[in-house]
Tab-separated table of C-alpha atoms in Angstrom:
chain	number	residue	atom	x	y	z
A	57	MET	CA	3.651	59.792	33.390
A	58	PHE	CA	4.196	63.168	31.777
A	59	SER	CA	4.937	62.826	28.075
A	60	THR	CA	5.898	64.998	25.142
A	61	SER	CA	3.136	67.060	23.554
A	62	PHE	CA	3.261	65.245	20.242
A	63	SER	CA	3.557	61.797	21.745
A	64	ARG	CA	0.081	60.544	20.879
A	65	LEU	CA	0.140	61.472	17.194
A	66	PHE	CA	0.554	58.503	14.923
A	67	THR	CA	2.071	58.750	11.490
A	68	LEU	CA	1.283	56.357	8.683
A	69	CYS	CA	4.801	55.032	9.089
A	70	SER	CA	4.349	54.049	12.730
A	71	ALA	CA	0.943	52.547	11.996
A	72	LEU	CA	2.470	50.350	9.316
A	73	ALA	CA	5.286	49.416	11.691
A	74	SER	CA	2.726	48.410	14.301
A	75	LEU	CA	0.887	46.256	11.784
A	76	SER	CA	4.039	44.485	10.650
A	77	VAL	CA	4.988	43.719	14.245
A	78	GLY	CA	1.521	42.360	14.945
A	79	LEU	CA	1.852	39.940	12.058
A	80	ALA	CA	5.303	38.711	12.993
A	81	ALA	CA	5.706	35.050	13.758
A	82	PRO	CA	5.396	34.412	17.524
A	83	HIS	CA	8.555	33.374	19.289
A	84	THR	CA	9.871	33.248	22.828
A	85	PRO	CA	13.102	35.208	23.179
A	86	ARG	CA	15.382	34.617	26.098
A	87	ALA	CA	14.678	37.571	28.353
A	88	GLN	CA	17.034	39.061	30.923
A	89	VAL	CA	15.604	39.602	34.425
A	90	PRO	CA	17.934	41.523	36.758
A	91	THR	CA	18.385	40.412	40.356
A	92	GLY	CA	18.962	42.731	43.286
A	93	PRO	CA	18.120	46.457	43.245
A	94	LYS	CA	16.491	47.817	40.098
A	95	PHE	CA	17.771	51.042	38.561
A	96	VAL	CA	15.201	51.952	35.944
A	97	ILE	CA	15.343	54.720	33.332
A	98	TYR	CA	12.347	55.644	31.185
A	99	THR	CA	12.856	56.880	27.655
A	100	ASP	CA	9.919	58.646	25.986
A	101	ALA	CA	11.287	61.954	24.698
A	102	GLN	CA	13.218	62.127	21.453
A	103	ILE	CA	16.896	61.261	21.808
A	104	GLY	CA	19.244	63.677	20.040
A	105	ASP	CA	18.285	64.191	16.410
A	106	GLY	CA	15.608	61.513	16.686
A	107	SER	CA	17.522	58.729	14.993
A	108	SER	CA	18.362	56.868	18.218
A	109	VAL	CA	15.968	54.355	19.716
A	110	LEU	CA	17.778	53.620	22.993
A	111	PRO	CA	19.788	55.824	25.350
A	112	PRO	CA	23.511	55.259	24.659
A	113	LEU	CA	24.998	52.803	27.130
A	114	ASP	CA	27.799	55.152	28.139
A	115	GLN	CA	25.191	57.725	29.190
A	116	ILE	CA	23.128	55.358	31.362
A	117	GLN	CA	25.880	53.419	33.102
A	118	GLY	CA	24.553	52.106	36.414
A	119	PHE	CA	20.984	51.640	35.222
A	120	ASN	CA	19.960	48.008	34.665
A	121	VAL	CA	16.494	48.458	33.149
A	122	VAL	CA	15.414	50.705	30.265
A	123	ASN	CA	11.664	51.275	29.986
A	124	LEU	CA	10.676	52.306	26.469
A	125	ALA	CA	7.518	54.444	26.471
A	126	PHE	CA	4.740	54.027	25.494
A	127	LEU	CA	2.777	51.058	24.147
A	128	LEU	CA	-0.909	51.940	23.779
A	129	THR	CA	-3.851	49.665	23.081
A	130	SER	CA	-3.927	51.239	19.606
A	131	GLY	CA	-0.275	50.445	18.974
A	132	PRO	CA	3.243	51.672	19.781
A	133	ALA	CA	4.000	55.382	20.230
A	134	ASP	CA	7.106	57.504	20.827
A	135	GLN	CA	10.279	55.464	21.476
A	136	VAL	CA	8.312	52.209	21.374
A	137	ALA	CA	7.208	52.977	17.812
A	138	LYS	CA	10.836	53.489	16.826
A	139	TRP	CA	11.800	50.177	18.424
A	140	ALA	CA	8.980	48.338	16.658
A	141	ALA	CA	9.961	49.846	13.311
A	142	LEU	CA	13.511	48.474	13.446
A	143	PRO	CA	14.337	45.392	11.369
A	144	ALA	CA	14.159	42.248	13.510
A	145	ASP	CA	17.870	41.527	13.205
A	146	GLN	CA	18.750	45.036	14.395
A	147	ARG	CA	16.431	44.715	17.403
A	148	GLN	CA	18.030	41.397	18.285
A	149	GLN	CA	21.539	42.866	17.996
A	150	LEU	CA	20.607	45.788	20.238
A	151	LYS	CA	18.993	43.507	22.775
A	152	GLN	CA	22.116	41.338	22.895
A	153	GLN	CA	24.329	44.422	23.236
A	154	TYR	CA	22.303	45.903	26.104
A	155	ASN	CA	21.752	42.566	27.850
A	156	SER	CA	25.501	41.890	27.680
A	157	ALA	CA	26.012	45.226	29.439
A	158	GLY	CA	23.587	44.140	32.164
A	159	VAL	CA	20.641	46.195	30.909
A	160	SER	CA	17.150	44.765	30.376
A	161	LEU	CA	14.819	46.267	27.775
A	162	VAL	CA	11.198	46.668	28.844
A	163	VAL	CA	8.163	48.288	27.221
A	164	SER	CA	5.938	50.569	29.304
A	165	ALA	CA	2.223	50.400	28.554
A	166	PHE	CA	-0.489	53.067	28.726
A	167	GLY	CA	0.807	56.255	30.435
A	168	GLU	CA	-1.087	59.408	31.338
A	169	THR	CA	-3.252	59.756	28.213
A	170	GLU	CA	-4.419	56.136	27.895
A	171	HIS	CA	-7.585	55.004	29.688
A	172	PRO	CA	-7.841	51.296	28.852
A	173	THR	CA	-10.339	50.059	31.462
A	174	SER	CA	-13.268	50.148	29.026
A	175	GLN	CA	-11.544	47.384	27.059
A	176	ASP	CA	-11.447	43.686	27.948
A	177	PRO	CA	-8.385	43.152	30.176
A	178	THR	CA	-7.699	39.655	28.873
A	179	THR	CA	-7.625	40.823	25.263
A	180	VAL	CA	-5.489	43.830	26.157
A	181	ALA	CA	-3.035	41.681	28.130
A	182	ASN	CA	-2.690	39.117	25.354
A	183	ASN	CA	-1.970	41.888	22.835
A	184	LEU	CA	0.598	43.502	25.120
A	185	ALA	CA	2.320	40.188	25.774
A	186	GLN	CA	2.432	39.359	22.091
A	187	PHE	CA	4.149	42.672	21.418
A	188	VAL	CA	6.822	41.797	23.979
A	189	LEU	CA	7.356	38.386	22.414
A	190	ASN	CA	7.381	39.665	18.842
A	191	THR	CA	9.778	42.567	19.399
A	192	ASP	CA	12.566	40.946	21.427
A	193	LEU	CA	11.886	42.647	24.769
A	194	ASP	CA	12.617	41.499	28.318
A	195	GLY	CA	9.249	42.377	29.783
A	196	ILE	CA	6.518	44.931	30.358
A	197	ASP	CA	5.761	47.769	32.749
A	198	ILE	CA	2.144	48.767	33.476
A	199	ASP	CA	1.759	52.536	33.850
A	200	TYR	CA	-1.974	52.681	34.604
A	201	GLU	CA	-3.268	56.189	35.334
A	202	GLU	CA	-7.073	56.199	35.491
A	203	PHE	CA	-7.234	58.639	38.399
A	204	GLU	CA	-10.931	59.519	38.230
A	205	LEU	CA	-12.116	55.950	37.698
A	206	VAL	CA	-10.422	54.489	40.795
A	207	VAL	CA	-12.160	57.072	42.984
A	208	GLN	CA	-15.571	57.095	41.309
A	209	GLN	CA	-15.946	53.368	40.550
A	210	PRO	CA	-14.665	51.385	43.552
A	211	GLY	CA	-13.124	48.038	42.671
A	212	VAL	CA	-13.396	48.376	38.895
A	213	GLY	CA	-9.809	49.418	38.215
A	214	GLU	CA	-8.485	46.996	40.806
A	215	ALA	CA	-10.334	44.048	39.221
A	216	TRP	CA	-9.212	45.107	35.734
A	217	LEU	CA	-5.558	45.303	36.801
A	218	THR	CA	-5.835	41.959	38.556
A	219	THR	CA	-7.065	40.191	35.429
A	220	LEU	CA	-4.564	42.035	33.241
A	221	THR	CA	-1.673	40.964	35.470
A	222	GLN	CA	-2.804	37.339	35.697
A	223	THR	CA	-3.145	37.118	31.919
A	224	LEU	CA	0.224	38.768	31.299
A	225	ARG	CA	1.895	36.218	33.561
A	226	GLN	CA	0.324	33.361	31.626
A	227	GLN	CA	2.086	34.659	28.508
A	228	LEU	CA	5.237	36.052	30.163
A	229	PRO	CA	6.248	33.556	32.877
A	230	GLN	CA	7.764	34.757	36.115
A	231	GLY	CA	11.537	34.465	36.215
A	232	GLN	CA	11.635	34.596	32.410
A	233	PHE	CA	10.170	38.057	31.828
A	234	ILE	CA	9.956	41.256	33.855
A	235	LEU	CA	6.500	42.410	34.920
A	236	SER	CA	6.474	45.711	36.805
A	237	HIS	CA	3.773	48.262	37.594
A	238	ALA	CA	4.202	52.039	37.941
A	239	PRO	CA	1.520	53.381	40.309
A	240	VAL	CA	1.533	56.832	41.881
A	241	GLY	CA	2.472	56.943	45.563
A	242	PRO	CA	-0.982	57.783	47.001
A	243	TRP	CA	-2.435	54.627	45.456
A	244	PHE	CA	-0.739	52.700	48.265
A	245	GLN	CA	-2.508	54.783	50.913
A	246	PRO	CA	-5.256	52.560	52.387
A	247	THR	CA	-7.932	55.283	52.517
A	248	PHE	CA	-7.159	56.998	49.200
A	249	CYS	CA	-9.317	54.784	46.950
A	250	PRO	CA	-12.656	53.243	47.977
A	251	GLY	CA	-11.589	50.011	46.265
A	252	GLY	CA	-8.108	49.978	47.782
A	253	CYS	CA	-6.132	50.856	44.632
A	254	TYR	CA	-2.718	49.164	44.757
A	255	ILE	CA	-3.151	47.813	48.267
A	256	THR	CA	-5.875	45.618	46.731
A	257	VAL	CA	-3.878	44.910	43.563
A	258	ASP	CA	-0.891	43.832	45.647
A	259	LYS	CA	-3.048	41.518	47.762
A	260	ASN	CA	-4.579	40.008	44.633
A	261	VAL	CA	-1.560	39.627	42.344
A	262	GLY	CA	1.447	41.123	44.112
A	263	SER	CA	3.177	37.756	43.979
A	264	LEU	CA	3.100	37.982	40.166
A	265	ILE	CA	4.594	41.496	40.034
A	266	ASP	CA	8.383	41.786	40.206
A	267	TYR	CA	8.504	45.348	41.514
A	268	TYR	CA	6.696	48.693	41.568
A	269	ASN	CA	8.179	51.783	39.867
A	270	ILE	CA	6.389	54.158	42.236
A	271	GLN	CA	5.820	57.667	40.935
A	272	PHE	CA	6.689	59.828	43.933
A	273	TYR	CA	5.970	63.036	42.024
A	274	ASN	CA	3.133	65.122	40.540
A	275	GLN	CA	1.422	65.060	43.960
A	276	SER	CA	1.838	68.630	45.232
A	277	PRO	CA	0.986	70.229	47.557
A	278	SER	CA	0.288	67.128	49.637
A	279	PRO	CA	1.969	64.760	50.181
A	280	GLY	CA	4.457	66.279	47.741
A	281	TYR	CA	7.311	63.828	48.366
A	282	GLU	CA	9.765	66.722	48.107
A	283	ASP	CA	11.817	65.847	51.199
A	284	CYS	CA	13.160	62.701	52.813
A	285	ASN	CA	10.487	62.599	55.507
A	286	THR	CA	7.463	62.543	53.187
A	287	LEU	CA	9.268	60.222	50.794
A	288	LEU	CA	10.282	57.683	53.432
A	289	ASN	CA	8.381	58.069	56.684
A	290	SER	CA	5.277	60.251	56.802
A	291	ALA	CA	2.963	60.896	53.849
A	292	GLY	CA	-0.469	59.966	55.126
A	293	GLY	CA	0.207	56.281	54.555
A	294	SER	CA	2.015	56.404	51.211
A	295	SER	CA	5.692	56.895	52.082
A	296	ILE	CA	8.088	53.962	51.609
A	297	PHE	CA	8.013	52.655	55.164
A	298	GLU	CA	4.289	53.365	55.565
A	299	ILE	CA	3.613	51.292	52.447
A	300	GLN	CA	5.675	48.528	54.016
A	301	LYS	CA	3.454	48.730	57.135
A	302	ASN	CA	0.458	48.431	54.804
A	303	GLY	CA	1.673	44.935	53.903
A	304	VAL	CA	3.671	45.447	50.708
A	305	ASP	CA	7.165	43.955	50.347
A	306	VAL	CA	9.510	46.910	50.939
A	307	ASN	CA	12.060	45.559	48.471
A	308	LYS	CA	9.539	45.800	45.649
A	309	LEU	CA	9.133	49.544	46.247
A	310	VAL	CA	11.394	51.225	43.684
A	311	ILE	CA	11.603	54.961	44.389
A	312	GLY	CA	10.646	56.897	41.269
A	313	LYS	CA	11.693	60.507	40.755
A	314	PRO	CA	11.872	62.980	37.833
A	315	GLY	CA	15.201	63.804	36.254
A	316	THR	CA	14.424	67.541	36.311
A	317	THR	CA	11.409	69.775	36.858
A	318	ALA	CA	10.851	69.599	33.081
A	319	ASP	CA	9.737	65.978	33.523
A	320	ILE	CA	6.845	66.724	35.884
A	321	THR	CA	3.659	68.782	35.939
A	322	ASN	CA	2.931	69.052	39.657
A	323	GLY	CA	5.947	68.887	41.963
A	324	GLY	CA	7.979	66.118	43.523
A	325	PHE	CA	11.450	67.046	42.303
A	326	ILE	CA	14.374	66.541	44.683
A	327	ASP	CA	17.839	67.459	43.488
A	328	PRO	CA	20.038	64.349	43.004
A	329	ALA	CA	22.438	65.068	45.883
A	330	THR	CA	19.601	65.558	48.376
A	331	LEU	CA	17.784	62.524	47.003
A	332	GLY	CA	20.996	60.605	47.618
A	333	THR	CA	20.745	61.364	51.335
A	334	CYS	CA	17.155	60.050	51.304
A	335	ILE	CA	18.327	56.871	49.597
A	336	GLN	CA	21.030	56.431	52.229
A	337	GLN	CA	18.417	56.760	54.985
A	338	ALA	CA	16.165	54.238	53.232
A	339	VAL	CA	18.985	51.693	52.945
A	340	GLN	CA	19.796	52.159	56.617
A	341	GLY	CA	16.128	51.453	57.366
A	342	GLY	CA	16.198	48.102	55.547
A	343	TRP	CA	15.031	49.126	52.068
A	344	ASN	CA	17.012	47.923	49.031
A	345	ALA	CA	14.615	48.061	46.070
A	346	GLY	CA	16.330	50.580	43.805
A	347	VAL	CA	15.546	53.828	42.002
A	348	MET	CA	13.529	54.787	38.929
A	349	ALA	CA	14.070	57.969	36.908
A	350	PHE	CA	11.711	59.678	34.488
A	351	GLN	CA	13.298	60.354	32.086
A	352	PHE	CA	16.384	60.245	29.812
A	353	PRO	CA	18.230	62.473	28.899
A	354	HIS	CA	17.541	64.627	31.989
A	355	ALA	CA	18.378	61.604	34.133
A	356	ASP	CA	21.578	59.853	33.142
A	357	THR	CA	24.739	58.330	34.641
A	358	THR	CA	25.671	61.567	36.411
A	359	TRP	CA	22.191	61.834	37.940
A	360	LEU	CA	22.221	58.205	39.093
A	361	SER	CA	25.731	58.416	40.547
A	362	ALA	CA	24.657	61.316	42.763
A	363	VAL	CA	21.491	59.498	43.824
A	364	LYS	CA	23.273	56.235	44.598
A	365	GLY	CA	26.123	57.881	46.478
A	366	SER	CA	27.789	55.195	48.555
A	367	SER	CA	24.499	53.393	49.264
A	368	PHE	CA	24.828	50.874	46.411
């Protein structure tokens, strides 16, 4: 996903915070896993003056999952670094507050600048899972974006993601922790990747993945996903109902969209009111997975209310 320009710069402070988290005593917090449709908001950009770690609850009413971005193999960055740096008791208080409001707190791993496939997937997964356990989170989201590798090295990325997912589930049991993935839409198109991309991943470990936060943006000019037809029905095999025909559970297909054009680099924006009509059509067609927004503060309660309309 598109991130802020300074998002990969680590200060000594965040490095020390990462180290202290890594040395924390392992524990198994009680995680909150939402049922029904998922309404997911990513938070990567600085909030206000930079002192806030989480979007204020009154500004994200209606969302039930917050994805803090991003956790890298080298340690936490951006909003994740701020979360990790909090005292343990403050993290626990915030988690209780947000969980009581029906909101799960999840960490998103990797993102657009991280290419982790050269590293051992078992080691990476164990480190990611330990971060979740040590920092009082409800789960993890895998935002894997090795676009060149999946085309040039058939099967390598798919095998890596399969092992990563299996290992994560050993540490973060299903029903106790959220495990989502955030692929781009075309990765569900059967002919897009020689190794099958997420069609293969879903066949291998789809039963272990709770839902997919599909990035239906940054894909212009084709398929674009800038109207209801390409989003839902006809995008060369990667629209919602085409993905369903490709064998993926339609109610795991969370529709991901940018809050504004500022949150994307290559198209895919649909204004909230128009997107709401697409959502209504999807619900009428038997879809009920939910909506993902990248990112706060451009997407908020007002944005989600327009998108939901009377559909949910």
